[in-house]
Amino acid sequence: MQVKLEEIIQSIYLLPEQVLEEVLGNFKHLEYPKNHYLLKPGKSCKHIWFMTKGAVRYYYTNEQGKEMNTWFSMDRQVIADTSSLVKKEPSEESIQLLEDSEMYAIEYTSLQTLIQKHHAFSLWYIKLVELYYIAQIEDRLTDLQFLDAKQRYQKLLSLYPDITNRISLGNIASYLNITQETLSRIRAGKI
Amino acid sequence: MQVKLEEIIQSIYLLPEQVLEEVLGNFKHLEYPKNHYLLKPGKSCKHIWFMTKGAVRYYYTNEQGKEMNTWFSMDRQVIADTSSLVKKEPSEESIQLLEDSEMYAIEYTSLQTLIQKHHAFSLWYIKLVELYYIAQIEDRLTDLQFLDAKQRYQKLLSLYPDITNRISLGNIASYLNITQETLSRIRAGKI
DNA sequence: ACCATTTTTTGATTTACATCAAAAGTATTC
DNA sequence: GAATACTTTTGATGTAAATCAAAAAATGGT
């Protein structure tokens, strides 16, 4: 247990000792093997996970049965199907581990209860959403709109320098929304 | 003043009478003419606007000086450069009115103060972000990834059936991330 | 009503990337 | 260590949409 949950929580927004204790009690430490599913389509997302080690991909399966990655997270990141969580609707996507991973989980219902109970925790949650979620998704949206495949790949590389050792070419290509042939050609400098 | 601010606020999350009064006092009613800028690049976004009438576009200006729309909002929608707001950094985008418009504005600093002061208002803000912001941006992201130009146009039409009378073809094309020639051909059924 | 400007449409050509097909390279298992 | 299954690369061809160029249509000002 290298990364302490308390540190992660306090780095988002400082909570009073008493609230922190109660919040910590609502998290579970979990370990899952590579390929484990945190979420499958049709199920509602009921947790927020704070990954401390590992890698995960989010993907949709289209009508032709093709898996299309929409995102992945590595190491210290927050994981959830925010759309399913917020709308309280069944998820349309899958969340699958790409490495043996460790994480802390909190149930969304517990989170809701804590938000209602503690003003400080509602402020913590606002910071979480603003910093970890909105900032991230905004960046991704502008990248998708303005950058071509090669530029998106280069940006991804600068964000995760070791990604080529950890995530397969096919998975990265799917995330970039290009074919693996195209990504292979980008790597070879042919594009 | 057809749409009452009180209704908008209470439709997001019900506030106690006393908090509501204080919140209402922090909003200003504003009217601006077509082409007015709510935000220009380099300035920090300092307000959240609740539009009650009108239309607005968000756009970036790229290195070649070309304006690229990223979003637009019509009638009852929440307006802000969330990225600039949240990161407290200068905006990279412009927000410009496409019609004479009416709206209510609250300063982000006032919002922060109210969030710190009233637990109920922090819960209101969480709902605002979850429902109006996250749900919307998530949808937009999946549309961009999975739908082609024609499908995105059809989805836009079903969302804003009167859009062709209110927003020019060039502006819609820019929002769809295609050229106006392509949109013209889509409309003519040639694609 | 006319001229100037902006918006939309049409046509020809180019381009980035997809698709299809197959070979080469790497892991995994017995 | 050969057999099997994945993963990555290479080549040929196809396609959606961009770009370039210009005409047609609509809008606005005097």
CSV table of C-alpha atoms (C1' of nucleotides) in Angstrom, one decimal:
chain,number,residue,atom,x,y,z
A,1,MET,CA,0.0,0.0,0.0
A,2,GLN,CA,2.5,2.6,-1.2
A,3,VAL,CA,0.1,5.5,-1.9
A,4,LYS,CA,-1.9,6.4,1.1
A,5,LEU,CA,-5.6,7.1,0.6
A,6,GLU,CA,-5.5,9.9,3.1
A,7,GLU,CA,-2.9,11.7,0.9
A,8,ILE,CA,-5.0,11.4,-2.2
A,9,ILE,CA,-8.1,12.7,-0.4
A,10,GLN,CA,-6.3,15.6,1.3
A,11,SER,CA,-4.5,16.6,-2.0
A,12,ILE,CA,-7.9,17.4,-3.5
A,13,TYR,CA,-9.3,19.5,-0.7
A,14,LEU,CA,-8.4,19.6,2.9
A,15,LEU,CA,-11.0,18.1,5.2
A,16,PRO,CA,-11.4,18.6,8.9
A,17,GLU,CA,-10.0,15.6,10.9
A,18,GLN,CA,-13.4,14.3,12.0
A,19,VAL,CA,-14.9,14.4,8.5
A,20,LEU,CA,-11.7,12.8,7.0
A,21,GLU,CA,-12.0,9.9,9.4
A,22,GLU,CA,-15.6,9.2,8.4
A,23,VAL,CA,-14.8,9.5,4.7
A,24,LEU,CA,-11.8,7.1,5.0
A,25,GLY,CA,-14.2,4.6,6.6
A,26,ASN,CA,-16.3,4.5,3.4
A,27,PHE,CA,-13.5,3.5,1.1
A,28,LYS,CA,-12.4,-0.1,0.4
A,29,HIS,CA,-8.9,-1.1,-0.8
A,30,LEU,CA,-9.2,-3.5,-3.7
A,31,GLU,CA,-6.8,-5.5,-5.9
A,32,TYR,CA,-7.9,-7.0,-9.2
A,33,PRO,CA,-6.0,-9.0,-11.9
A,34,LYS,CA,-5.5,-7.9,-15.5
A,35,ASN,CA,-8.6,-8.2,-17.7
A,36,HIS,CA,-11.0,-7.8,-14.7
A,37,TYR,CA,-14.1,-5.7,-15.5
A,38,LEU,CA,-15.0,-2.9,-13.2
A,39,LEU,CA,-18.1,-2.2,-15.2
A,40,LYS,CA,-20.0,-3.9,-18.0
A,41,PRO,CA,-22.7,-2.4,-20.3
A,42,GLY,CA,-26.2,-2.6,-18.9
A,43,LYS,CA,-25.0,-2.2,-15.3
A,44,SER,CA,-25.2,1.1,-13.5
A,45,CYS,CA,-21.9,2.5,-12.4
A,46,LYS,CA,-22.2,2.5,-8.6
A,47,HIS,CA,-18.6,3.3,-7.5
A,48,ILE,CA,-15.9,5.9,-7.9
A,49,TRP,CA,-12.5,4.3,-7.9
A,50,PHE,CA,-9.2,5.9,-7.1
A,51,MET,CA,-6.5,3.9,-8.8
A,52,THR,CA,-3.1,3.7,-7.1
A,53,LYS,CA,-1.4,1.3,-9.5
A,54,GLY,CA,-2.3,-0.2,-12.8
A,55,ALA,CA,-4.0,0.7,-16.0
A,56,VAL,CA,-7.6,0.6,-17.3
A,57,ARG,CA,-9.4,1.1,-20.5
A,58,TYR,CA,-12.9,2.4,-21.2
A,59,TYR,CA,-14.6,1.1,-24.3
A,60,TYR,CA,-17.9,0.9,-26.3
A,61,THR,CA,-18.9,-2.0,-28.4
A,62,ASN,CA,-20.5,-0.8,-31.6
A,63,GLU,CA,-23.3,-2.5,-33.6
A,64,GLN,CA,-20.7,-4.4,-35.6
A,65,GLY,CA,-19.2,-5.8,-32.4
A,66,LYS,CA,-16.1,-3.7,-32.7
A,67,GLU,CA,-14.6,-2.5,-29.4
A,68,MET,CA,-13.8,1.2,-29.5
A,69,ASN,CA,-11.7,2.6,-26.6
A,70,THR,CA,-12.8,6.0,-25.4
A,71,TRP,CA,-10.3,6.6,-22.6
A,72,PHE,CA,-7.8,5.1,-20.4
A,73,SER,CA,-6.3,5.9,-17.1
A,74,MET,CA,-3.1,4.8,-15.5
A,75,ASP,CA,-1.7,5.0,-12.0
A,76,ARG,CA,-3.0,7.9,-9.9
A,77,GLN,CA,-6.3,8.6,-11.6
A,78,VAL,CA,-10.0,8.7,-10.8
A,79,ILE,CA,-12.1,6.2,-12.5
A,80,ALA,CA,-15.9,6.1,-13.1
A,81,ASP,CA,-18.5,6.1,-15.8
A,82,THR,CA,-19.5,9.6,-14.9
A,83,SER,CA,-22.3,9.6,-17.4
A,84,SER,CA,-24.0,6.5,-15.9
A,85,LEU,CA,-23.2,7.8,-12.4
A,86,VAL,CA,-24.7,11.2,-12.8
A,87,LYS,CA,-27.7,10.2,-14.9
A,88,LYS,CA,-28.3,7.0,-12.8
A,89,GLU,CA,-28.8,5.1,-16.0
A,90,PRO,CA,-27.3,1.8,-17.1
A,91,SER,CA,-23.8,2.2,-18.6
A,92,GLU,CA,-23.2,1.8,-22.3
A,93,GLU,CA,-19.5,1.3,-21.8
A,94,SER,CA,-17.1,-1.2,-20.3
A,95,ILE,CA,-14.3,-0.5,-17.9
A,96,GLN,CA,-11.6,-3.2,-18.0
A,97,LEU,CA,-8.2,-3.5,-16.4
A,98,LEU,CA,-5.2,-3.8,-18.7
A,99,GLU,CA,-2.8,-4.6,-15.9
A,100,ASP,CA,-3.0,-6.1,-12.4
A,101,SER,CA,-4.3,-3.1,-10.5
A,102,GLU,CA,-4.8,-1.6,-7.0
A,103,MET,CA,-7.4,0.9,-6.1
A,104,TYR,CA,-9.7,2.4,-3.5
A,105,ALA,CA,-13.4,2.4,-4.1
A,106,ILE,CA,-16.3,4.3,-2.6
A,107,GLU,CA,-19.9,3.6,-3.4
A,108,TYR,CA,-21.8,6.5,-5.0
A,109,THR,CA,-24.6,6.2,-2.5
A,110,SER,CA,-22.1,6.6,0.3
A,111,LEU,CA,-20.6,9.6,-1.4
A,112,GLN,CA,-24.1,11.1,-1.8
A,113,THR,CA,-24.8,10.6,1.9
A,114,LEU,CA,-21.5,12.2,2.9
A,115,ILE,CA,-22.1,15.1,0.6
A,116,GLN,CA,-25.5,15.7,2.2
A,117,LYS,CA,-24.1,15.3,5.7
A,118,HIS,CA,-20.9,17.3,5.5
A,119,HIS,CA,-20.6,20.7,3.9
A,120,ALA,CA,-16.8,20.3,3.8
A,121,PHE,CA,-17.2,17.0,1.9
A,122,SER,CA,-19.5,18.7,-0.7
A,123,LEU,CA,-16.7,21.2,-1.2
A,124,TRP,CA,-14.2,18.3,-1.6
A,125,TYR,CA,-16.5,16.7,-4.2
A,126,ILE,CA,-16.8,20.0,-6.2
A,127,LYS,CA,-13.0,20.2,-6.3
A,128,LEU,CA,-12.8,16.6,-7.5
A,129,VAL,CA,-15.3,17.1,-10.3
A,130,GLU,CA,-13.8,20.4,-11.3
A,131,LEU,CA,-10.1,19.4,-11.3
A,132,TYR,CA,-10.1,15.8,-12.1
A,133,TYR,CA,-13.1,15.5,-14.3
A,134,ILE,CA,-14.0,18.7,-16.1
A,135,ALA,CA,-10.4,19.8,-16.8
A,136,GLN,CA,-9.6,16.4,-18.3
A,137,ILE,CA,-12.6,16.0,-20.4
A,138,GLU,CA,-12.4,19.5,-21.8
A,139,ASP,CA,-8.8,18.9,-22.9
A,140,ARG,CA,-9.8,15.7,-24.6
A,141,LEU,CA,-12.7,17.4,-26.4
A,142,THR,CA,-10.5,20.1,-27.8
A,143,ASP,CA,-7.8,17.6,-28.8
A,144,LEU,CA,-10.4,15.6,-30.7
A,145,GLN,CA,-11.7,18.6,-32.5
A,146,PHE,CA,-8.4,20.4,-33.4
A,147,LEU,CA,-5.6,17.8,-33.6
A,148,ASP,CA,-5.0,15.2,-36.3
A,149,ALA,CA,-4.1,11.6,-35.5
A,150,LYS,CA,-0.3,12.2,-35.3
A,151,GLN,CA,-0.7,15.2,-33.0
A,152,ARG,CA,-3.0,13.4,-30.7
A,153,TYR,CA,-0.5,10.5,-30.5
A,154,GLN,CA,2.3,12.9,-29.7
A,155,LYS,CA,0.2,14.5,-27.0
A,156,LEU,CA,-0.6,11.1,-25.5
A,157,LEU,CA,3.1,10.2,-25.5
A,158,SER,CA,4.0,13.3,-23.6
A,159,LEU,CA,1.2,12.6,-21.1
A,160,TYR,CA,2.2,8.9,-20.6
A,161,PRO,CA,5.8,8.5,-21.7
A,162,ASP,CA,5.9,4.8,-20.9
A,163,ILE,CA,2.6,4.0,-22.6
A,164,THR,CA,4.1,2.0,-25.4
A,165,ASN,CA,5.5,-0.5,-22.9
A,166,ARG,CA,2.2,-0.9,-21.1
A,167,ILE,CA,-0.7,-0.6,-23.6
A,168,SER,CA,-0.8,-2.4,-26.9
A,169,LEU,CA,-0.7,-0.6,-30.2
A,170,GLY,CA,-4.3,-1.8,-31.0
A,171,ASN,CA,-5.6,-0.3,-27.8
A,172,ILE,CA,-3.8,3.0,-28.3
A,173,ALA,CA,-5.0,3.2,-31.9
A,174,SER,CA,-8.6,2.6,-30.8
A,175,TYR,CA,-8.3,5.3,-28.2
A,176,LEU,CA,-6.9,7.7,-30.8
A,177,ASN,CA,-9.8,6.8,-33.0
A,178,ILE,CA,-7.6,5.5,-35.8
A,179,THR,CA,-6.8,2.1,-37.1
A,180,GLN,CA,-3.8,0.2,-35.8
A,181,GLU,CA,-2.3,0.2,-39.3
A,182,THR,CA,-2.4,4.0,-39.2
A,183,LEU,CA,-0.8,4.1,-35.8
A,184,SER,CA,1.9,1.7,-36.9
A,185,ARG,CA,2.7,4.0,-39.8
A,186,ILE,CA,2.8,7.1,-37.6
A,187,ARG,CA,5.3,5.3,-35.3
A,188,ALA,CA,7.4,4.4,-38.3
A,189,GLY,CA,7.4,8.0,-39.3
A,190,LYS,CA,5.6,7.3,-42.6
A,191,ILE,CA,2.9,9.8,-41.8
B,1,MET,CA,-38.7,39.1,-18.3
B,2,GLN,CA,-40.7,36.0,-19.3
B,3,VAL,CA,-38.5,33.3,-17.7
B,4,LYS,CA,-38.1,33.9,-14.0
B,5,LEU,CA,-34.7,33.4,-12.5
B,6,GLU,CA,-36.2,31.9,-9.4
B,7,GLU,CA,-37.7,29.1,-11.5
B,8,ILE,CA,-34.4,28.3,-13.2
B,9,ILE,CA,-32.6,28.1,-9.9
B,10,GLN,CA,-35.2,26.0,-8.2
B,11,SER,CA,-35.5,23.6,-11.1
B,12,ILE,CA,-31.9,22.6,-10.6
B,13,TYR,CA,-32.1,21.9,-6.8
B,14,LEU,CA,-34.5,23.3,-4.3
B,15,LEU,CA,-33.0,25.9,-2.0
B,16,PRO,CA,-34.4,27.0,1.4
B,17,GLU,CA,-36.2,30.3,1.1
B,18,GLN,CA,-33.5,32.3,3.0
B,19,VAL,CA,-30.6,30.9,0.9
B,20,LEU,CA,-32.7,31.5,-2.3
B,21,GLU,CA,-33.2,35.2,-1.5
B,22,GLU,CA,-29.4,35.7,-1.0
B,23,VAL,CA,-28.6,33.8,-4.2
B,24,LEU,CA,-31.1,35.8,-6.2
B,25,GLY,CA,-29.5,39.0,-5.0
B,26,ASN,CA,-26.2,38.0,-6.6
B,27,PHE,CA,-27.6,37.7,-10.1
B,28,LYS,CA,-27.9,40.5,-12.6
B,29,HIS,CA,-30.3,40.6,-15.5
B,30,LEU,CA,-28.6,41.6,-18.7
B,31,GLU,CA,-29.5,42.3,-22.3
B,32,TYR,CA,-26.9,42.4,-25.1
B,33,PRO,CA,-27.2,42.9,-28.8
B,34,LYS,CA,-26.2,40.5,-31.5
B,35,ASN,CA,-22.4,40.1,-32.0
B,36,HIS,CA,-21.6,41.2,-28.4
B,37,TYR,CA,-18.8,39.3,-26.8
B,38,LEU,CA,-19.3,37.7,-23.4
B,39,LEU,CA,-15.7,36.6,-23.4
B,40,LYS,CA,-12.6,37.1,-25.5
B,41,PRO,CA,-9.3,35.2,-25.5
B,42,GLY,CA,-6.8,36.2,-22.9
B,43,LYS,CA,-9.5,37.3,-20.4
B,44,SER,CA,-10.4,35.0,-17.6
B,45,CYS,CA,-14.0,33.9,-17.5
B,46,LYS,CA,-15.4,35.5,-14.4
B,47,HIS,CA,-19.1,34.8,-14.8
B,48,ILE,CA,-21.6,32.0,-15.3
B,49,TRP,CA,-24.6,33.1,-17.4
B,50,PHE,CA,-28.1,31.7,-17.5
B,51,MET,CA,-29.4,32.5,-20.9
B,52,THR,CA,-33.2,33.1,-21.1
B,53,LYS,CA,-33.4,34.2,-24.7
B,54,GLY,CA,-31.0,34.3,-27.7
B,55,ALA,CA,-28.2,32.3,-29.1
B,56,VAL,CA,-24.4,32.2,-28.5
B,57,ARG,CA,-21.4,30.5,-30.1
B,58,TYR,CA,-18.1,29.4,-28.5
B,59,TYR,CA,-15.1,29.5,-30.8
B,60,TYR,CA,-11.3,29.2,-31.0
B,61,THR,CA,-9.2,31.1,-33.5
B,62,ASN,CA,-6.5,28.8,-34.8
B,63,GLU,CA,-2.9,29.7,-35.9
B,64,GLN,CA,-4.2,30.5,-39.4
B,65,GLY,CA,-6.7,32.9,-38.0
B,66,LYS,CA,-9.6,30.6,-38.9
B,67,GLU,CA,-12.5,30.6,-36.4
B,68,MET,CA,-13.6,27.2,-35.3
B,69,ASN,CA,-16.9,26.9,-33.3
B,70,THR,CA,-16.8,24.4,-30.5
B,71,TRP,CA,-20.3,24.8,-29.1
B,72,PHE,CA,-23.4,26.8,-29.2
B,73,SER,CA,-26.2,27.4,-26.8
B,74,MET,CA,-29.7,28.6,-27.4
B,75,ASP,CA,-32.4,29.8,-25.1
B,76,ARG,CA,-32.5,28.1,-21.7
B,77,GLN,CA,-28.9,27.1,-21.3
B,78,VAL,CA,-26.0,27.7,-18.9
B,79,ILE,CA,-23.1,29.5,-20.4
B,80,ALA,CA,-19.5,29.7,-19.2
B,81,ASP,CA,-15.9,28.8,-20.3
B,82,THR,CA,-15.8,26.1,-17.7
B,83,SER,CA,-12.1,25.4,-18.5
B,84,SER,CA,-11.1,29.0,-17.8
B,85,LEU,CA,-13.4,29.2,-14.8
B,86,VAL,CA,-12.2,26.1,-13.1
B,87,LYS,CA,-8.5,26.5,-13.8
B,88,LYS,CA,-8.6,30.2,-13.2
B,89,GLU,CA,-6.5,30.7,-16.3
B,90,PRO,CA,-7.1,33.1,-19.2
B,91,SER,CA,-9.5,31.8,-21.7
B,92,GLU,CA,-8.4,30.5,-25.1
B,93,GLU,CA,-11.8,30.8,-26.6
B,94,SER,CA,-14.4,33.5,-27.5
B,95,ILE,CA,-18.0,33.5,-26.6
B,96,GLN,CA,-20.1,35.7,-28.9
B,97,LEU,CA,-23.8,36.3,-29.2
B,98,LEU,CA,-25.5,35.3,-32.5
B,99,GLU,CA,-28.8,37.0,-31.6
B,100,ASP,CA,-29.9,39.8,-29.4
B,101,SER,CA,-30.0,38.0,-26.1
B,102,GLU,CA,-31.2,38.1,-22.5
B,103,MET,CA,-29.5,36.4,-19.6
B,104,TYR,CA,-28.8,36.4,-15.9
B,105,ALA,CA,-25.2,36.5,-14.7
B,106,ILE,CA,-23.5,35.6,-11.5
B,107,GLU,CA,-19.8,36.3,-10.7
B,108,TYR,CA,-17.8,33.2,-10.1
B,109,THR,CA,-16.3,34.8,-7.0
B,110,SER,CA,-19.8,35.4,-5.6
B,111,LEU,CA,-20.6,31.8,-6.5
B,112,GLN,CA,-17.6,30.6,-4.6
B,113,THR,CA,-18.5,32.7,-1.5
B,114,LEU,CA,-22.1,31.3,-1.6
B,115,ILE,CA,-20.8,27.8,-1.9
B,116,GLN,CA,-18.6,28.2,1.1
B,117,LYS,CA,-21.3,29.9,3.1
B,118,HIS,CA,-24.3,27.7,2.4
B,119,HIS,CA,-24.2,23.9,2.3
B,120,ALA,CA,-27.5,23.9,0.4
B,121,PHE,CA,-26.0,26.0,-2.3
B,122,SER,CA,-22.9,23.8,-2.7
B,123,LEU,CA,-25.4,20.9,-3.3
B,124,TRP,CA,-27.2,23.1,-5.9
B,125,TYR,CA,-23.9,23.8,-7.6
B,126,ILE,CA,-23.0,20.0,-7.7
B,127,LYS,CA,-26.4,19.4,-9.4
B,128,LEU,CA,-25.7,22.2,-11.9
B,129,VAL,CA,-22.3,20.8,-12.8
B,130,GLU,CA,-23.5,17.2,-13.0
B,131,LEU,CA,-26.7,17.8,-14.9
B,132,TYR,CA,-26.0,20.8,-17.2
B,133,TYR,CA,-22.3,20.4,-17.7
B,134,ILE,CA,-21.1,16.8,-17.4
B,135,ALA,CA,-24.1,15.2,-19.1
B,136,GLN,CA,-23.8,17.6,-22.0
B,137,ILE,CA,-20.1,17.4,-22.6
B,138,GLU,CA,-20.1,13.6,-22.3
B,139,ASP,CA,-22.7,13.4,-25.0
B,140,ARG,CA,-20.8,15.7,-27.2
B,141,LEU,CA,-17.6,13.7,-26.8
B,142,THR,CA,-19.2,10.4,-27.8
B,143,ASP,CA,-21.0,12.0,-30.7
B,144,LEU,CA,-17.6,13.3,-32.0
B,145,GLN,CA,-16.0,9.9,-31.6
B,146,PHE,CA,-18.7,7.7,-33.0
B,147,LEU,CA,-20.9,9.6,-35.5
B,148,ASP,CA,-20.0,10.8,-38.9
B,149,ALA,CA,-20.8,14.4,-40.2
B,150,LYS,CA,-24.3,13.5,-41.4
B,151,GLN,CA,-25.3,11.8,-38.2
B,152,ARG,CA,-24.0,14.6,-36.1
B,153,TYR,CA,-26.0,17.1,-38.2
B,154,GLN,CA,-29.2,15.1,-37.9
B,155,LYS,CA,-28.7,14.8,-34.1
B,156,LEU,CA,-28.2,18.6,-33.9
B,157,LEU,CA,-31.4,19.2,-35.9
B,158,SER,CA,-33.4,17.0,-33.6
B,159,LEU,CA,-32.0,18.9,-30.6
B,160,TYR,CA,-32.6,22.4,-32.2
B,161,PRO,CA,-35.3,21.9,-34.9
B,162,ASP,CA,-35.3,25.6,-35.7
B,163,ILE,CA,-31.6,26.0,-35.9
B,164,THR,CA,-31.4,26.5,-39.7
B,165,ASN,CA,-33.4,29.7,-39.3
B,166,ARG,CA,-31.2,31.0,-36.5
B,167,ILE,CA,-27.7,30.0,-37.2
B,168,SER,CA,-25.8,30.3,-40.5
B,169,LEU,CA,-24.6,27.3,-42.4
B,170,GLY,CA,-21.0,28.3,-41.9
B,171,ASN,CA,-21.4,28.5,-38.2
B,172,ILE,CA,-23.2,25.1,-38.0
B,173,ALA,CA,-20.5,23.5,-40.2
B,174,SER,CA,-17.8,24.9,-38.0
B,175,TYR,CA,-19.5,23.5,-35.0
B,176,LEU,CA,-19.9,20.1,-36.7
B,177,ASN,CA,-16.2,20.3,-37.5
B,178,ILE,CA,-16.8,20.0,-41.2
B,179,THR,CA,-16.5,22.6,-44.0
B,180,GLN,CA,-19.5,24.6,-45.1
B,181,GLU,CA,-19.3,23.0,-48.5
B,182,THR,CA,-19.7,19.5,-47.0
B,183,LEU,CA,-22.7,20.7,-44.9
B,184,SER,CA,-24.3,22.2,-48.0
B,185,ARG,CA,-24.0,18.9,-49.7
B,186,ILE,CA,-25.4,17.0,-46.7
B,187,ARG,CA,-28.4,19.3,-46.8
B,188,ALA,CA,-28.9,18.8,-50.5
B,189,GLY,CA,-28.9,15.0,-49.9
B,190,LYS,CA,-25.7,14.5,-51.9
B,191,ILE,CA,-24.0,12.8,-49.1
C,1,DA,C1',-34.5,49.3,-56.6
C,2,DC,C1',-29.8,49.0,-56.8
C,3,DC,C1',-25.2,47.9,-55.4
C,4,DA,C1',-22.2,45.7,-52.0
C,5,DT,C1',-21.5,42.2,-49.0
C,6,DT,C1',-22.3,37.9,-47.1
C,7,DT,C1',-24.0,33.3,-47.4
C,8,DT,C1',-24.8,29.1,-49.8
C,9,DT,C1',-24.3,26.0,-53.6
C,10,DT,C1',-21.8,23.4,-57.3
C,11,DG,C1',-17.8,21.2,-59.5
C,12,DA,C1',-12.9,19.4,-59.8
C,13,DT,C1',-9.1,17.9,-57.4
C,14,DT,C1',-6.4,16.4,-53.3
C,15,DT,C1',-5.6,14.2,-49.0
C,16,DA,C1',-5.7,11.8,-44.6
C,17,DC,C1',-7.1,7.8,-43.1
C,18,DA,C1',-9.9,3.4,-43.7
C,19,DT,C1',-10.2,-1.0,-45.5
C,20,DC,C1',-8.5,-5.3,-47.3
C,21,DA,C1',-4.9,-8.6,-47.5
C,22,DA,C1',-0.9,-10.7,-46.1
C,23,DA,C1',3.7,-11.0,-44.1
C,24,DA,C1',6.8,-10.5,-40.2
C,25,DG,C1',7.6,-10.3,-35.5
C,26,DT,C1',6.6,-11.6,-30.4
C,27,DA,C1',4.6,-14.2,-26.8
C,28,DT,C1',2.6,-18.2,-24.7
C,29,DT,C1',1.9,-23.1,-24.0
C,30,DC,C1',2.6,-27.9,-24.1
D,1,DG,C1',11.7,-25.8,-29.1
D,2,DA,C1',8.1,-26.5,-32.3
D,3,DA,C1',3.2,-25.2,-32.5
D,4,DT,C1',-0.1,-21.8,-31.7
D,5,DA,C1',-1.9,-17.6,-31.0
D,6,DC,C1',-1.5,-12.7,-30.6
D,7,DT,C1',0.6,-8.2,-32.2
D,8,DT,C1',2.8,-5.2,-35.4
D,9,DT,C1',4.2,-3.9,-39.9
D,10,DT,C1',4.0,-3.3,-44.9
D,11,DG,C1',1.6,-2.7,-49.4
D,12,DA,C1',-2.4,-1.8,-52.6
D,13,DT,C1',-6.7,0.3,-53.1
D,14,DG,C1',-10.9,2.9,-51.7
D,15,DT,C1',-13.5,6.7,-49.7
D,16,DA,C1',-15.2,10.6,-46.8
D,17,DA,C1',-14.4,14.9,-46.4
D,18,DA,C1',-11.0,18.9,-47.2
D,19,DT,C1',-9.3,22.2,-50.3
D,20,DC,C1',-9.5,25.2,-54.2
D,21,DA,C1',-12.2,27.9,-57.3
D,22,DA,C1',-16.1,30.1,-58.8
D,23,DA,C1',-21.0,30.8,-59.6
D,24,DA,C1',-25.6,31.5,-57.6
D,25,DA,C1',-28.6,33.2,-54.1
D,26,DA,C1',-29.8,35.9,-50.2
D,27,DT,C1',-29.3,39.9,-47.2
D,28,DG,C1',-28.4,44.6,-45.9
D,29,DG,C1',-27.5,49.6,-46.6
D,30,DT,C1',-28.3,53.8,-49.1
